[in-house]
mmCIF file of C-alpha atoms in Angstrom:
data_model
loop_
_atom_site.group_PDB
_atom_site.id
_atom_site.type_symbol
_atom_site.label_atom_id
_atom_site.label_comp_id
_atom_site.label_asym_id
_atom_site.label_seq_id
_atom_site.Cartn_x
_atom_site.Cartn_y
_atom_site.Cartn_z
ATOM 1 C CA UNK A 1 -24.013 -116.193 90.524
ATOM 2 C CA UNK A 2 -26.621 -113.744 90.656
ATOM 3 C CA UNK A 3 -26.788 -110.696 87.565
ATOM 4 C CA UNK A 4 -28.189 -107.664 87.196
ATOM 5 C CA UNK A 5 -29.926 -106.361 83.784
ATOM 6 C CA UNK A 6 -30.736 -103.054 83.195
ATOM 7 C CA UNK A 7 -33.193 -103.929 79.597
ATOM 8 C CA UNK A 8 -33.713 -100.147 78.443
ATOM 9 C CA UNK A 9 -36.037 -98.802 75.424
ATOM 10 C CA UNK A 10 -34.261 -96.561 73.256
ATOM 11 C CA UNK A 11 -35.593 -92.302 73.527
ATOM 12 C CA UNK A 12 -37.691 -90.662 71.299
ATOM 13 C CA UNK A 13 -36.939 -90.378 67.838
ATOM 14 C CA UNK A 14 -37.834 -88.556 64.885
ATOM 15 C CA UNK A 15 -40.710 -91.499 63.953
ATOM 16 C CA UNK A 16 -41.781 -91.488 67.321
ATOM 17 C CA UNK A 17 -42.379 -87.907 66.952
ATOM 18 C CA UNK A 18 -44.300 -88.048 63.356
ATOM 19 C CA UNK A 19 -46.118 -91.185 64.710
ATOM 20 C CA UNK A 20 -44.738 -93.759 62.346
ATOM 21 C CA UNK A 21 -44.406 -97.344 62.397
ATOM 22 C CA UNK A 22 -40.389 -98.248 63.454
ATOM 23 C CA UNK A 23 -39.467 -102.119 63.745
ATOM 24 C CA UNK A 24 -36.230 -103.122 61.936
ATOM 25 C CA UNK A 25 -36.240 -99.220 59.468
ATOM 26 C CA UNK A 26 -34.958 -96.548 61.391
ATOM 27 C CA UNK A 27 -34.791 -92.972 62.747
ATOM 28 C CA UNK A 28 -32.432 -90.927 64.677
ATOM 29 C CA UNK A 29 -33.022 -89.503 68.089
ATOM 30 C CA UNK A 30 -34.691 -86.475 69.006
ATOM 31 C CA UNK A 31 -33.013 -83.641 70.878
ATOM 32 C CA UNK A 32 -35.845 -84.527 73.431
ATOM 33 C CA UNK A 33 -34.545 -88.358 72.620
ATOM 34 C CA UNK A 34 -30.840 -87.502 73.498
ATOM 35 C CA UNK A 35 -32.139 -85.508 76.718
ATOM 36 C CA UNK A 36 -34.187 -88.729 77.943
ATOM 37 C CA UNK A 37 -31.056 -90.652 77.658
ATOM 38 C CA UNK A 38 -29.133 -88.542 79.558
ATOM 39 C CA UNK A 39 -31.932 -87.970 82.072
ATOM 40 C CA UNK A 40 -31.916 -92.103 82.157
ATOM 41 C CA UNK A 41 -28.007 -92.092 82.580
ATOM 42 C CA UNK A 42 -27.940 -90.068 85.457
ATOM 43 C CA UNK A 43 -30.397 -92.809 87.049
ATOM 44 C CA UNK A 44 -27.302 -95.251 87.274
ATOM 45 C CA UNK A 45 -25.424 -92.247 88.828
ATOM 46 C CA UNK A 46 -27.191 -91.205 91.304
ATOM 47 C CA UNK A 47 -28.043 -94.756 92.462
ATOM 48 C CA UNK A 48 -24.049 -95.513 92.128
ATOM 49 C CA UNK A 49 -25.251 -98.353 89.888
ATOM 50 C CA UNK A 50 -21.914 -99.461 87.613
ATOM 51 C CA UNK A 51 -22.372 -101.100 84.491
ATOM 52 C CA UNK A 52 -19.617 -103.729 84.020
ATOM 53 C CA UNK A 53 -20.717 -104.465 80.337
ATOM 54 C CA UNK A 54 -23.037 -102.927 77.653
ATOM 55 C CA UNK A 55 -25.107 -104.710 74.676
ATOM 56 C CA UNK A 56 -27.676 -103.117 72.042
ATOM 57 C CA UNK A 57 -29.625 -103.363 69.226
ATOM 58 C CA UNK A 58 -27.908 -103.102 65.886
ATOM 59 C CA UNK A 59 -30.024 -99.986 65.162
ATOM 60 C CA UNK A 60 -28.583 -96.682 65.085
ATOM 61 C CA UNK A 61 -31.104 -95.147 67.598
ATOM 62 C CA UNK A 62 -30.427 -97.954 70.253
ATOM 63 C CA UNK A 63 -26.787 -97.540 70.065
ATOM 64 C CA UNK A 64 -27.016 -93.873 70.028
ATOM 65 C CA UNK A 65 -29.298 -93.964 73.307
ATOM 66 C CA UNK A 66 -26.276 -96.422 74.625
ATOM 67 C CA UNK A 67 -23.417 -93.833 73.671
ATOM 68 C CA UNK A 68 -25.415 -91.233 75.876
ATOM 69 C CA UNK A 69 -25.595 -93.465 78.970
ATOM 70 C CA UNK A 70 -21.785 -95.031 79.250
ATOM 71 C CA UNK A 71 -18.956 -94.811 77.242
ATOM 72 C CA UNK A 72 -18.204 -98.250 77.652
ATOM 73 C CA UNK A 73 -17.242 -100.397 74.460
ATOM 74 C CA UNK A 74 -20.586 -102.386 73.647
ATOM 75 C CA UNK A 75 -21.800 -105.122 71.721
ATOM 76 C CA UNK A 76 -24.327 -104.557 69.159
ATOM 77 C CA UNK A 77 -26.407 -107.628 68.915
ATOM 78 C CA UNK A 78 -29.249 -108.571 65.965
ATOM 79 C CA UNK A 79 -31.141 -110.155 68.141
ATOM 80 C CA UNK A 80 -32.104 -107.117 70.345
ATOM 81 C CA UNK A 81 -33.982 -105.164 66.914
ATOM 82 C CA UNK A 82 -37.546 -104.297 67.296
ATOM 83 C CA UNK A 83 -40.366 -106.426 65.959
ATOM 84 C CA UNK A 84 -40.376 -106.460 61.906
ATOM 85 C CA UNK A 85 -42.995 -104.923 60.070
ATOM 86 C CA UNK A 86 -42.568 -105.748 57.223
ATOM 87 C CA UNK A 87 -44.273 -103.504 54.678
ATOM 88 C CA UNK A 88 -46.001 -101.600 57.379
ATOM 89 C CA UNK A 89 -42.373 -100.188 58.147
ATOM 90 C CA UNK A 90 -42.354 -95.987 58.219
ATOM 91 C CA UNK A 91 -45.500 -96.326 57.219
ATOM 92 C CA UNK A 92 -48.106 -94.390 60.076
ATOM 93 C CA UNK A 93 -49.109 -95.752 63.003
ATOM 94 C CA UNK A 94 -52.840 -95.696 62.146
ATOM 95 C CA UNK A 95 -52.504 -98.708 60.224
ATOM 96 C CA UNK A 96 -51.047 -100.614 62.935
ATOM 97 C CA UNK A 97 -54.393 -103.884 63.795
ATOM 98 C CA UNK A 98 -55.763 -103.203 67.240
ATOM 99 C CA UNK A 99 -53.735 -105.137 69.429
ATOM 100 C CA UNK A 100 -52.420 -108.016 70.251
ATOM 101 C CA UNK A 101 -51.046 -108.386 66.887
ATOM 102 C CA UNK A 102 -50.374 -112.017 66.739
ATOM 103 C CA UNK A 103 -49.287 -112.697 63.222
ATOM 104 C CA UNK A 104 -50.899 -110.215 61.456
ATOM 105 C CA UNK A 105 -47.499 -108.781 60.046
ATOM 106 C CA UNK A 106 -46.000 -112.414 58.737
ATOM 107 C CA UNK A 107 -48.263 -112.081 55.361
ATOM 108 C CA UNK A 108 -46.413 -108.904 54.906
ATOM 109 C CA UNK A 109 -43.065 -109.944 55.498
ATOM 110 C CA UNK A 110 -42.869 -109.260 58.935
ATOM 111 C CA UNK A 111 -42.735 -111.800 62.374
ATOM 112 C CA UNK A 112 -45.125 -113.101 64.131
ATOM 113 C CA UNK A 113 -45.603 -112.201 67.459
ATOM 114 C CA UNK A 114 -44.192 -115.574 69.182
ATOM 115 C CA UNK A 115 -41.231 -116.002 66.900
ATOM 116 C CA UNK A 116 -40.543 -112.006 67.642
ATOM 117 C CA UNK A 117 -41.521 -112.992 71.715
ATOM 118 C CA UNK A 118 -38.292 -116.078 71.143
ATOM 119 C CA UNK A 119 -36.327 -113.945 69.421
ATOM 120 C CA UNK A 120 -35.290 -111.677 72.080
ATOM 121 C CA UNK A 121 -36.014 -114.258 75.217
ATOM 122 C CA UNK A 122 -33.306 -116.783 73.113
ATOM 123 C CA UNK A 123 -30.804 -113.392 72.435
ATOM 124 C CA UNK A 124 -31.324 -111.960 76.037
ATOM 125 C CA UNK A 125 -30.943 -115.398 78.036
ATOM 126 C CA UNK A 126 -27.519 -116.104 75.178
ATOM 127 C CA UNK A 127 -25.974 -112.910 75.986
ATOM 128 C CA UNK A 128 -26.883 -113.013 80.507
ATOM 129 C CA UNK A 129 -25.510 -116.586 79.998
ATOM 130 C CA UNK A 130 -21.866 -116.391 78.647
ATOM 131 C CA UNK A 131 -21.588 -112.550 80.214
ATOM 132 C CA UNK A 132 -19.072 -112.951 83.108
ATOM 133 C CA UNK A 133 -19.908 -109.530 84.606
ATOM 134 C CA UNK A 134 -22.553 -108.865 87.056
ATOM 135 C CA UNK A 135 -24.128 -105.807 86.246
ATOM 136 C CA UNK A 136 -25.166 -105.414 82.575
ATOM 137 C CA UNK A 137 -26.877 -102.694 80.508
ATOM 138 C CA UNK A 138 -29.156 -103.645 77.028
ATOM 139 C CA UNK A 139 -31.048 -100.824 75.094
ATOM 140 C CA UNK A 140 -33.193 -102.536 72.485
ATOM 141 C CA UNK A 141 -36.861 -100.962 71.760
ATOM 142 C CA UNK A 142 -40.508 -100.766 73.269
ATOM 143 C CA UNK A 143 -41.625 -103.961 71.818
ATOM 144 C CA UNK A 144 -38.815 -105.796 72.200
ATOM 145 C CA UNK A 145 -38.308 -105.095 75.803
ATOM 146 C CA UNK A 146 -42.832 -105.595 76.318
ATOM 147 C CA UNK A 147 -42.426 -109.372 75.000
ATOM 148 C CA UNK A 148 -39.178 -110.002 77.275
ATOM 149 C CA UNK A 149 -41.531 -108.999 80.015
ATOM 150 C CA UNK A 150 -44.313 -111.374 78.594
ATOM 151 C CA UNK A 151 -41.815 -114.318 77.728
ATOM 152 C CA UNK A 152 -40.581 -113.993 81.830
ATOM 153 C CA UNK A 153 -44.032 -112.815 82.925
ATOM 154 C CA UNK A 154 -44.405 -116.191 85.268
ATOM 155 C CA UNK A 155 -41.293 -115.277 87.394
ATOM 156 C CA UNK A 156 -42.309 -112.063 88.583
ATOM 157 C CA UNK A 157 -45.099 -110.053 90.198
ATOM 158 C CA UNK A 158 -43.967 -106.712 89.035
ATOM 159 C CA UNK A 159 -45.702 -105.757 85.200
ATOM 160 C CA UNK A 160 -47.293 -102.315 83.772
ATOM 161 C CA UNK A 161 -50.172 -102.609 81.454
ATOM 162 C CA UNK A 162 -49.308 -99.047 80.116
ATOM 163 C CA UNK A 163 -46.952 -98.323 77.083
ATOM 164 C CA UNK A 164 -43.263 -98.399 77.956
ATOM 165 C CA UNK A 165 -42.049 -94.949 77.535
ATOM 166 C CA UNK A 166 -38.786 -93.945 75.700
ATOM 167 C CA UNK A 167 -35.441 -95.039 77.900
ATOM 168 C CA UNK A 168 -37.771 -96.693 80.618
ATOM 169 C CA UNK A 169 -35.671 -98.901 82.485
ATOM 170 C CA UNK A 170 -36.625 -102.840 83.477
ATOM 171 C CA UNK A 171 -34.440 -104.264 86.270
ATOM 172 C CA UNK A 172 -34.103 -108.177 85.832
ATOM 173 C CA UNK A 173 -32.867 -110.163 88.261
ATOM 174 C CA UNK A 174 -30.938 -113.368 85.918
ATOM 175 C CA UNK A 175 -30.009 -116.066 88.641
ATOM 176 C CA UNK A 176 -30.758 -120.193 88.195
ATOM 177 C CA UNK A 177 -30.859 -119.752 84.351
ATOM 178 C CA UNK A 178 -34.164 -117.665 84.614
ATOM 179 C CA UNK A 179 -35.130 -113.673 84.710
ATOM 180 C CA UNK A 180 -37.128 -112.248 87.500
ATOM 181 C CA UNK A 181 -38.900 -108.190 87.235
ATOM 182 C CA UNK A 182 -37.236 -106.709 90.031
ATOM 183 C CA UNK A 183 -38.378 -102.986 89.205
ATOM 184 C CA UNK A 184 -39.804 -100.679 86.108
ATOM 185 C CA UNK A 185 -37.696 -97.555 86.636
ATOM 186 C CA UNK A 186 -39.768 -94.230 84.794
ATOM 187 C CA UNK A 187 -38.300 -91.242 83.999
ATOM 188 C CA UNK A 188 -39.893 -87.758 84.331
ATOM 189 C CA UNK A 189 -39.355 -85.697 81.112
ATOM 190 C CA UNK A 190 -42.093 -83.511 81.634
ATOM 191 C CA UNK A 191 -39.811 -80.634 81.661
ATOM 192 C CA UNK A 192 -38.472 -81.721 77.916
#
């Protein structure tokens, strides 16, 4: 059986806003935050899309960014949290290495980039492999959803070099045990 799943990054938050470094601390959303959501709900709306079953992160601005889109019961899954940081953790963005970070944050009590990458590939593929719906939402975060993209990069011809924005949408195709990039769905919030 074929799936659809709709992997979403969470909207803005307050960090976002102040430019500060937000793996596993956390921040709520934004007005503007709330609006993207909302704006990103009405995407499955208008394009009569029904989500059969809902999963996010454990953090508070991924299930908040959920609770915006559907009021479906969800799952909130570990598995789905942002990259840790470690010490780096609200701490600003300026100190972030030039990227790719590799394993720059494991000295610091954070995860390397590979064991973040397996992470969410081993939570995403667990959660599209026992769900018996066909159409499924996730919200987890920006990096979280980037190494997803990078861990299924060899099954697709659809990427984006850019940043993901806040509550940007990735359609995966999950069919023969394996995700395909079907579409990057971008919102316009220019009017936020």
């Amino acid at each position: 059986m074929t799936k659809t799943v709709y992997l979403m990054r969470h909207g803005e938050t307050f960090f976002n806003q102040q430019k500060k470094i937000q793996g596993w601390c956390d921040s709520p959303l934004t007005d503007k935050g709330k609006n993207q959501a909302i704006i990103a709900g009405q995407y499955f709306t208008e394009n009569n899309i029904s989500i059969e079953s809902a999963y996010s992160s454990t953090s508070e601005r991924a299930c908040d960014t959920l609770e915006l889109i559907t009021n479906k019961d969800y799952k909130r899954i570990k598995g789905l949290k942002e990259w840790n940081f470690g010490v780096f953790e609200a701490e600003h963005e300026y100190l972030n290495p030039p990227l790719p970070y590799g394993d720059f944050f494991v000295p610091y009590g954070g995860e390397g980039e590979l064991q973040f990458r397996e992470r969410v590939a081993k939570t995403l593929y667990k959660i599209m492999e026992e769900e018996e719906k066909q159409t499924v939402l996730v919200v987890s975060h920006g990096a979280a959803c980037r190494q997803f993209m990078r861990y299924w990069a060899h099954t697709s011809e659809v990427d984006q070099k850019d940043r993901l924005g806040n509550c940007c949408i990735l359609k995966f195709e999950f069919k023969n045990e394996a995700f395909k990039l079907l579409e990057i769905i971008n919102h316009d919030f220019s009017g936020l």
